mmCIF file of C-alpha atoms in Angstrom:
data_model
loop_
_atom_site.group_PDB
_atom_site.id
_atom_site.type_symbol
_atom_site.label_atom_id
_atom_site.label_comp_id
_atom_site.label_asym_id
_atom_site.label_seq_id
_atom_site.Cartn_x
_atom_site.Cartn_y
_atom_site.Cartn_z
ATOM 1 C CA ARG Y 1 70.506 150.839 82.557
ATOM 2 C CA ASN Y 2 68.627 147.660 83.423
ATOM 3 C CA PRO Y 3 65.713 146.739 85.742
ATOM 4 C CA SER Y 4 68.015 145.500 88.529
ATOM 5 C CA GLY Y 5 70.424 148.427 88.688
ATOM 6 C CA ASN Y 6 71.567 151.760 87.372
ATOM 7 C CA LYS Y 7 74.438 150.313 85.380
ATOM 8 C CA ALA Y 8 74.856 147.120 83.428
ATOM 9 C CA GLY Y 9 75.866 144.293 85.747
ATOM 10 C CA THR Y 10 75.159 146.181 88.995
ATOM 11 C CA ARG Y 11 72.270 145.830 91.430
ATOM 12 C CA HIS Y 12 70.813 148.078 94.073
ATOM 13 C CA ARG Y 13 71.329 146.985 97.663
ATOM 14 C CA LEU Y 14 68.211 146.450 99.705
ATOM 15 C CA SER Y 15 67.643 148.813 102.619
ATOM 16 C CA ARG Y 16 68.376 147.653 106.155
ATOM 17 C CA ARG Y 17 64.680 147.937 107.017
ATOM 18 C CA THR Y 18 63.716 145.674 104.121
ATOM 19 C CA VAL Y 19 66.383 143.115 105.018
ATOM 20 C CA ARG Y 20 65.332 143.054 108.675
ATOM 21 C CA ALA Y 21 61.721 142.494 107.620
ATOM 22 C CA MET Y 22 62.840 139.590 105.420
ATOM 23 C CA ALA Y 23 64.757 138.124 108.372
ATOM 24 C CA GLN Y 24 61.756 137.956 110.701
ATOM 25 C CA PRO Y 25 60.658 134.450 109.564
ATOM 26 C CA PHE Y 26 64.160 133.125 110.330
ATOM 27 C CA VAL Y 27 64.237 134.846 113.723
ATOM 28 C CA ALA Y 28 60.833 133.419 114.660
ATOM 29 C CA ALA Y 29 61.738 129.963 113.347
ATOM 30 C CA SER Y 30 65.001 129.953 115.338
ATOM 31 C CA LYS Y 31 63.143 130.670 118.559
ATOM 32 C CA THR Y 32 60.572 127.960 117.811
ATOM 33 C CA TYR Y 33 63.353 125.468 117.067
ATOM 34 C CA LEU Y 34 65.299 126.233 120.264
ATOM 35 C CA ASP Y 35 62.121 125.916 122.339
ATOM 36 C CA GLY Y 36 61.261 122.647 120.595
ATOM 37 C CA VAL Y 37 64.607 120.939 121.271
ATOM 38 C CA LYS Y 38 65.146 122.341 124.772
ATOM 39 C CA ALA Y 39 64.290 119.025 126.443
ATOM 40 C CA TYR Y 40 66.981 117.120 124.532
ATOM 41 C CA TYR Y 41 70.114 119.238 124.894
ATOM 42 C CA ARG Y 42 72.255 120.733 127.624
ATOM 43 C CA PRO Y 43 71.995 124.494 128.219
ATOM 44 C CA SER Y 44 75.525 124.946 126.836
ATOM 45 C CA THR Y 45 74.573 123.132 123.624
ATOM 46 C CA LEU Y 46 71.462 125.269 123.256
ATOM 47 C CA GLU Y 47 73.520 128.406 123.817
ATOM 48 C CA ARG Y 48 75.967 127.303 121.097
ATOM 49 C CA ALA Y 49 73.059 126.653 118.717
ATOM 50 C CA LYS Y 50 71.670 130.102 119.517
ATOM 51 C CA ARG Y 51 75.009 131.707 118.624
ATOM 52 C CA ASP Y 52 75.248 129.666 115.418
ATOM 53 C CA LEU Y 53 71.756 130.712 114.360
ATOM 54 C CA HIS Y 54 72.641 134.328 115.037
ATOM 55 C CA THR Y 55 75.682 133.999 112.762
ATOM 56 C CA ILE Y 56 73.612 132.308 110.054
ATOM 57 C CA ARG Y 57 70.997 135.059 110.265
ATOM 58 C CA LEU Y 58 73.633 137.766 109.815
ATOM 59 C CA ASP Y 59 75.032 135.949 106.793
ATOM 60 C CA LEU Y 60 71.560 135.516 105.288
ATOM 61 C CA GLU Y 61 70.922 139.226 105.795
ATOM 62 C CA ALA Y 62 74.179 140.051 103.991
ATOM 63 C CA LEU Y 63 73.123 137.862 101.061
ATOM 64 C CA ALA Y 64 69.629 139.336 100.996
ATOM 65 C CA ALA Y 65 71.012 142.872 100.991
ATOM 66 C CA GLU Y 66 72.986 141.984 97.853
ATOM 67 C CA ARG Y 67 69.851 140.350 96.342
ATOM 68 C CA ARG Y 68 71.648 136.998 96.185
ATOM 69 C CA ILE Y 69 68.764 135.295 98.003
ATOM 70 C CA GLY Y 70 65.096 136.208 98.106
ATOM 71 C CA ARG Y 71 63.892 134.331 101.180
ATOM 72 C CA MET Y 72 65.006 133.512 104.711
ATOM 73 C CA SER Y 73 62.271 131.258 106.032
ATOM 74 C CA PRO Y 74 63.642 127.784 106.908
ATOM 75 C CA ARG Y 75 60.409 126.320 105.591
ATOM 76 C CA VAL Y 76 61.036 127.412 102.006
ATOM 77 C CA MET Y 77 64.821 127.789 101.639
ATOM 78 C CA THR Y 78 66.092 126.147 98.460
ATOM 79 C CA GLU Y 79 69.307 124.549 97.276
ATOM 80 C CA GLN Y 80 70.287 127.861 95.651
ATOM 81 C CA ASP Y 81 69.937 129.634 99.008
ATOM 82 C CA VAL Y 82 72.163 127.067 100.727
ATOM 83 C CA GLU Y 83 74.707 127.329 97.891
ATOM 84 C CA ALA Y 84 74.872 131.106 98.354
ATOM 85 C CA LEU Y 85 75.618 130.591 102.054
ATOM 86 C CA LEU Y 86 78.344 128.044 101.292
ATOM 87 C CA VAL Y 87 80.048 130.448 98.889
ATOM 88 C CA LEU Y 88 79.897 133.211 101.487
ATOM 89 C CA TRP Y 89 81.369 130.988 104.204
ATOM 90 C CA ARG Y 90 84.256 130.002 101.939
ATOM 91 C CA THR Y 91 85.126 133.594 101.091
ATOM 92 C CA ARG Y 92 84.197 135.959 103.918
ATOM 93 C CA PRO Y 93 86.758 136.702 106.642
ATOM 94 C CA VAL Y 94 86.094 135.582 110.190
ATOM 95 C CA ARG Y 95 84.350 138.322 112.171
ATOM 96 C CA ARG Y 96 85.936 137.383 115.486
ATOM 97 C CA TRP Y 97 89.331 138.784 116.528
ATOM 98 C CA ALA Y 98 89.429 140.887 113.312
ATOM 99 C CA ARG Y 99 91.403 138.215 111.522
ATOM 100 C CA ASP Y 100 91.379 138.453 107.751
ATOM 101 C CA LYS Y 101 91.005 134.733 107.062
ATOM 102 C CA PRO Y 102 88.220 132.521 105.675
ATOM 103 C CA LEU Y 103 85.994 130.455 107.913
ATOM 104 C CA ASP Y 104 87.699 127.092 108.486
ATOM 105 C CA LEU Y 105 86.102 123.868 107.285
ATOM 106 C CA ALA Y 106 85.140 122.737 110.774
ATOM 107 C CA SER Y 107 83.218 125.969 111.381
ATOM 108 C CA GLN Y 108 81.545 125.758 107.980
ATOM 109 C CA ALA Y 109 80.494 122.170 108.653
ATOM 110 C CA HIS Y 110 79.175 123.090 112.097
ATOM 111 C CA LEU Y 111 77.085 125.992 110.778
ATOM 112 C CA LEU Y 112 75.749 123.804 107.967
ATOM 113 C CA LYS Y 113 74.757 121.119 110.483
ATOM 114 C CA THR Y 114 72.928 123.682 112.619
ATOM 115 C CA LEU Y 115 71.131 125.052 109.582
ATOM 116 C CA GLY Y 116 70.202 121.521 108.496
ATOM 117 C CA ASN Y 117 68.782 120.771 111.935
ATOM 118 C CA VAL Y 118 66.560 123.845 111.786
ATOM 119 C CA LEU Y 119 65.427 123.194 108.228
ATOM 120 C CA GLY Y 120 64.671 119.560 109.074
ATOM 121 C CA PHE Y 121 62.730 120.644 112.161
ATOM 122 C CA PHE Y 122 60.332 122.448 109.827
ATOM 123 C CA GLY Y 123 60.145 119.605 107.292
ATOM 124 C CA ASN Y 124 62.588 121.110 104.797
ATOM 125 C CA ASN Y 125 65.047 118.374 103.796
ATOM 126 C CA VAL Y 126 66.891 120.325 101.110
ATOM 127 C CA ILE Y 127 70.330 119.792 102.706
ATOM 128 C CA ASP Y 128 69.732 116.029 103.054
ATOM 129 C CA THR Y 129 68.754 115.999 99.368
ATOM 130 C CA MET Y 130 71.918 117.899 98.453
ATOM 131 C CA ARG Y 131 74.071 115.349 100.306
ATOM 132 C CA LYS Y 132 72.698 112.573 98.098
ATOM 133 C CA LYS Y 133 73.786 114.287 94.879
ATOM 134 C CA LYS Y 134 77.118 113.024 93.622
ATOM 135 C CA TYR Y 135 78.317 116.389 92.328
ATOM 136 C CA VAL Y 136 77.641 118.274 95.569
ATOM 137 C CA ARG Y 137 80.626 118.727 97.895
ATOM 138 C CA LEU Y 138 79.601 119.998 101.305
ATOM 139 C CA PRO Y 139 82.066 121.030 104.047
ATOM 140 C CA THR Y 140 82.837 118.294 106.547
ATOM 141 C CA ASP Y 141 84.577 118.434 109.891
ATOM 142 C CA LEU Y 142 88.108 117.032 109.776
ATOM 143 C CA LYS Y 143 88.393 114.028 112.096
ATOM 144 C CA ASP Y 144 92.188 114.270 112.182
ATOM 145 C CA LYS Y 145 92.366 118.030 112.676
ATOM 146 C CA PRO Y 146 95.729 118.914 114.270
ATOM 147 C CA ILE Y 147 95.585 119.604 117.997
ATOM 148 C CA ARG Y 148 96.732 123.109 118.838
ATOM 149 C CA VAL Y 149 98.881 123.263 121.972
ATOM 150 C CA LEU Y 150 100.654 126.155 123.634
ATOM 151 C CA THR Y 151 104.390 126.340 123.125
ATOM 152 C CA ASP Y 152 106.803 126.783 126.028
ATOM 153 C CA SER Y 153 107.329 130.435 125.066
ATOM 154 C CA GLU Y 154 103.576 131.071 124.953
ATOM 155 C CA LEU Y 155 103.132 129.490 128.379
ATOM 156 C CA ALA Y 156 106.005 131.593 129.704
ATOM 157 C CA ARG Y 157 104.338 134.791 128.442
ATOM 158 C CA ILE Y 158 101.033 133.788 130.064
ATOM 159 C CA ARG Y 159 102.746 133.061 133.377
ATOM 160 C CA ALA Y 160 104.588 136.399 133.202
ATOM 161 C CA ALA Y 161 101.290 138.188 132.612
ATOM 162 C CA ALA Y 162 99.714 136.374 135.586
ATOM 163 C CA ASP Y 163 102.635 137.435 137.809
ATOM 164 C CA ALA Y 164 101.691 141.063 137.132
ATOM 165 C CA PHE Y 165 98.353 140.681 138.939
ATOM 166 C CA GLU Y 166 98.246 141.476 142.623
ATOM 167 C CA GLY Y 167 96.104 140.221 145.480
ATOM 168 C CA TRP Y 168 93.436 137.539 145.155
ATOM 169 C CA ARG Y 169 93.100 137.961 141.384
ATOM 170 C CA GLY Y 170 96.815 137.368 140.999
ATOM 171 C CA SER Y 171 96.693 134.211 143.108
ATOM 172 C CA VAL Y 172 93.798 132.844 141.064
ATOM 173 C CA ALA Y 173 95.484 133.722 137.770
ATOM 174 C CA ARG Y 174 98.759 132.049 138.749
ATOM 175 C CA PHE Y 175 96.916 128.932 139.905
ATOM 176 C CA LEU Y 176 94.964 128.671 136.655
ATOM 177 C CA VAL Y 177 97.962 129.081 134.342
ATOM 178 C CA ALA Y 178 99.759 126.331 136.279
ATOM 179 C CA PHE Y 179 96.851 123.966 136.930
ATOM 180 C CA LEU Y 180 94.943 123.950 133.630
ATOM 181 C CA PRO Y 181 97.852 123.218 131.239
ATOM 182 C CA ALA Y 182 99.078 120.483 133.610
ATOM 183 C CA THR Y 183 95.717 118.702 133.899
ATOM 184 C CA GLY Y 184 94.111 119.319 130.511
ATOM 185 C CA LEU Y 185 90.709 120.053 132.047
ATOM 186 C CA ARG Y 186 88.267 121.669 129.681
ATOM 187 C CA PRO Y 187 87.037 125.194 130.497
ATOM 188 C CA LYS Y 188 83.586 123.850 131.392
ATOM 189 C CA GLU Y 189 84.933 120.989 133.512
ATOM 190 C CA PHE Y 190 87.090 123.078 135.826
ATOM 191 C CA PRO Y 191 84.335 125.269 137.388
ATOM 192 C CA LEU Y 192 82.324 122.111 138.180
ATOM 193 C CA ALA Y 193 85.235 120.337 139.871
ATOM 194 C CA ARG Y 194 84.831 119.514 143.566
ATOM 195 C CA PHE Y 195 87.397 119.504 146.355
ATOM 196 C CA GLU Y 196 86.830 115.778 146.944
ATOM 197 C CA ASP Y 197 87.797 115.101 143.296
ATOM 198 C CA LEU Y 198 91.366 116.121 144.116
ATOM 199 C CA GLU Y 199 93.724 113.359 145.284
ATOM 200 C CA LEU Y 200 96.825 114.963 146.747
ATOM 201 C CA GLY Y 201 98.553 111.634 147.399
ATOM 202 C CA SER Y 202 98.784 110.782 143.715
ATOM 203 C CA TRP Y 203 98.478 114.333 142.383
ATOM 204 C CA THR Y 204 95.436 113.462 140.296
ATOM 205 C CA ILE Y 205 91.970 114.921 139.898
ATOM 206 C CA GLY Y 206 88.774 113.148 138.930
ATOM 207 C CA ILE Y 207 86.261 114.579 136.444
ATOM 208 C CA ALA Y 208 82.882 114.652 138.158
ATOM 209 C CA HIS Y 209 81.150 116.400 135.251
ATOM 210 C CA PRO Y 210 82.696 115.296 131.929
ATOM 211 C CA MET Y 211 82.018 116.912 128.574
ATOM 212 C CA ALA Y 212 79.691 114.074 127.478
ATOM 213 C CA GLU Y 213 77.438 114.647 130.458
ATOM 214 C CA GLY Y 214 73.943 115.728 129.399
ATOM 215 C CA PRO Y 215 70.235 115.374 130.094
ATOM 216 C CA LEU Y 216 70.257 111.843 128.651
ATOM 217 C CA ALA Y 217 73.507 110.687 130.261
ATOM 218 C CA SER Y 218 73.501 107.833 132.704
ATOM 219 C CA ALA Y 219 73.995 108.623 136.390
#
């Protein structure tokens, strides 16, 4: 027996109540951060940051339950806390879609950037300090990441599924599976498209609200 467990090399898990209490500083800090940057980002960007912070909180709670970290406040997180997160992101399976695969590098880099933004907001520059150390290798987003496109057989299956819908929903589904792959509009660009953006003579459509549009974009 040892002070940290009932067998050599093992440790007791913390209770859910204890972990949730430890997470409160991170929850409060996340809300303060999102309120503080609201004027500078689009609602969709803020919503993405909110989801990222939720994911980070769940991962911090998992680490705290295993006693691998002892704090969750962005104001006092250390290099060791960030390292524990990085190890978890490299090894845990993705929660979404029940796929048993590690988090890809782009997702790791994105979560690390979000965490760094929050830490920096509260004057904690530990991640910036880590980047300056030669031996530290942090995940980075791949600039030449392969573009995933639907194959002809995948498109055929989608069109067949759309044909099974009846009425108005079927008409909308069939239009979308024909229109979106042909134009390449992003999911957030299509709902903002206007009828006057469509040019039937040349079979083209203008983008009135591009992805780069934001609160600081030029008119």
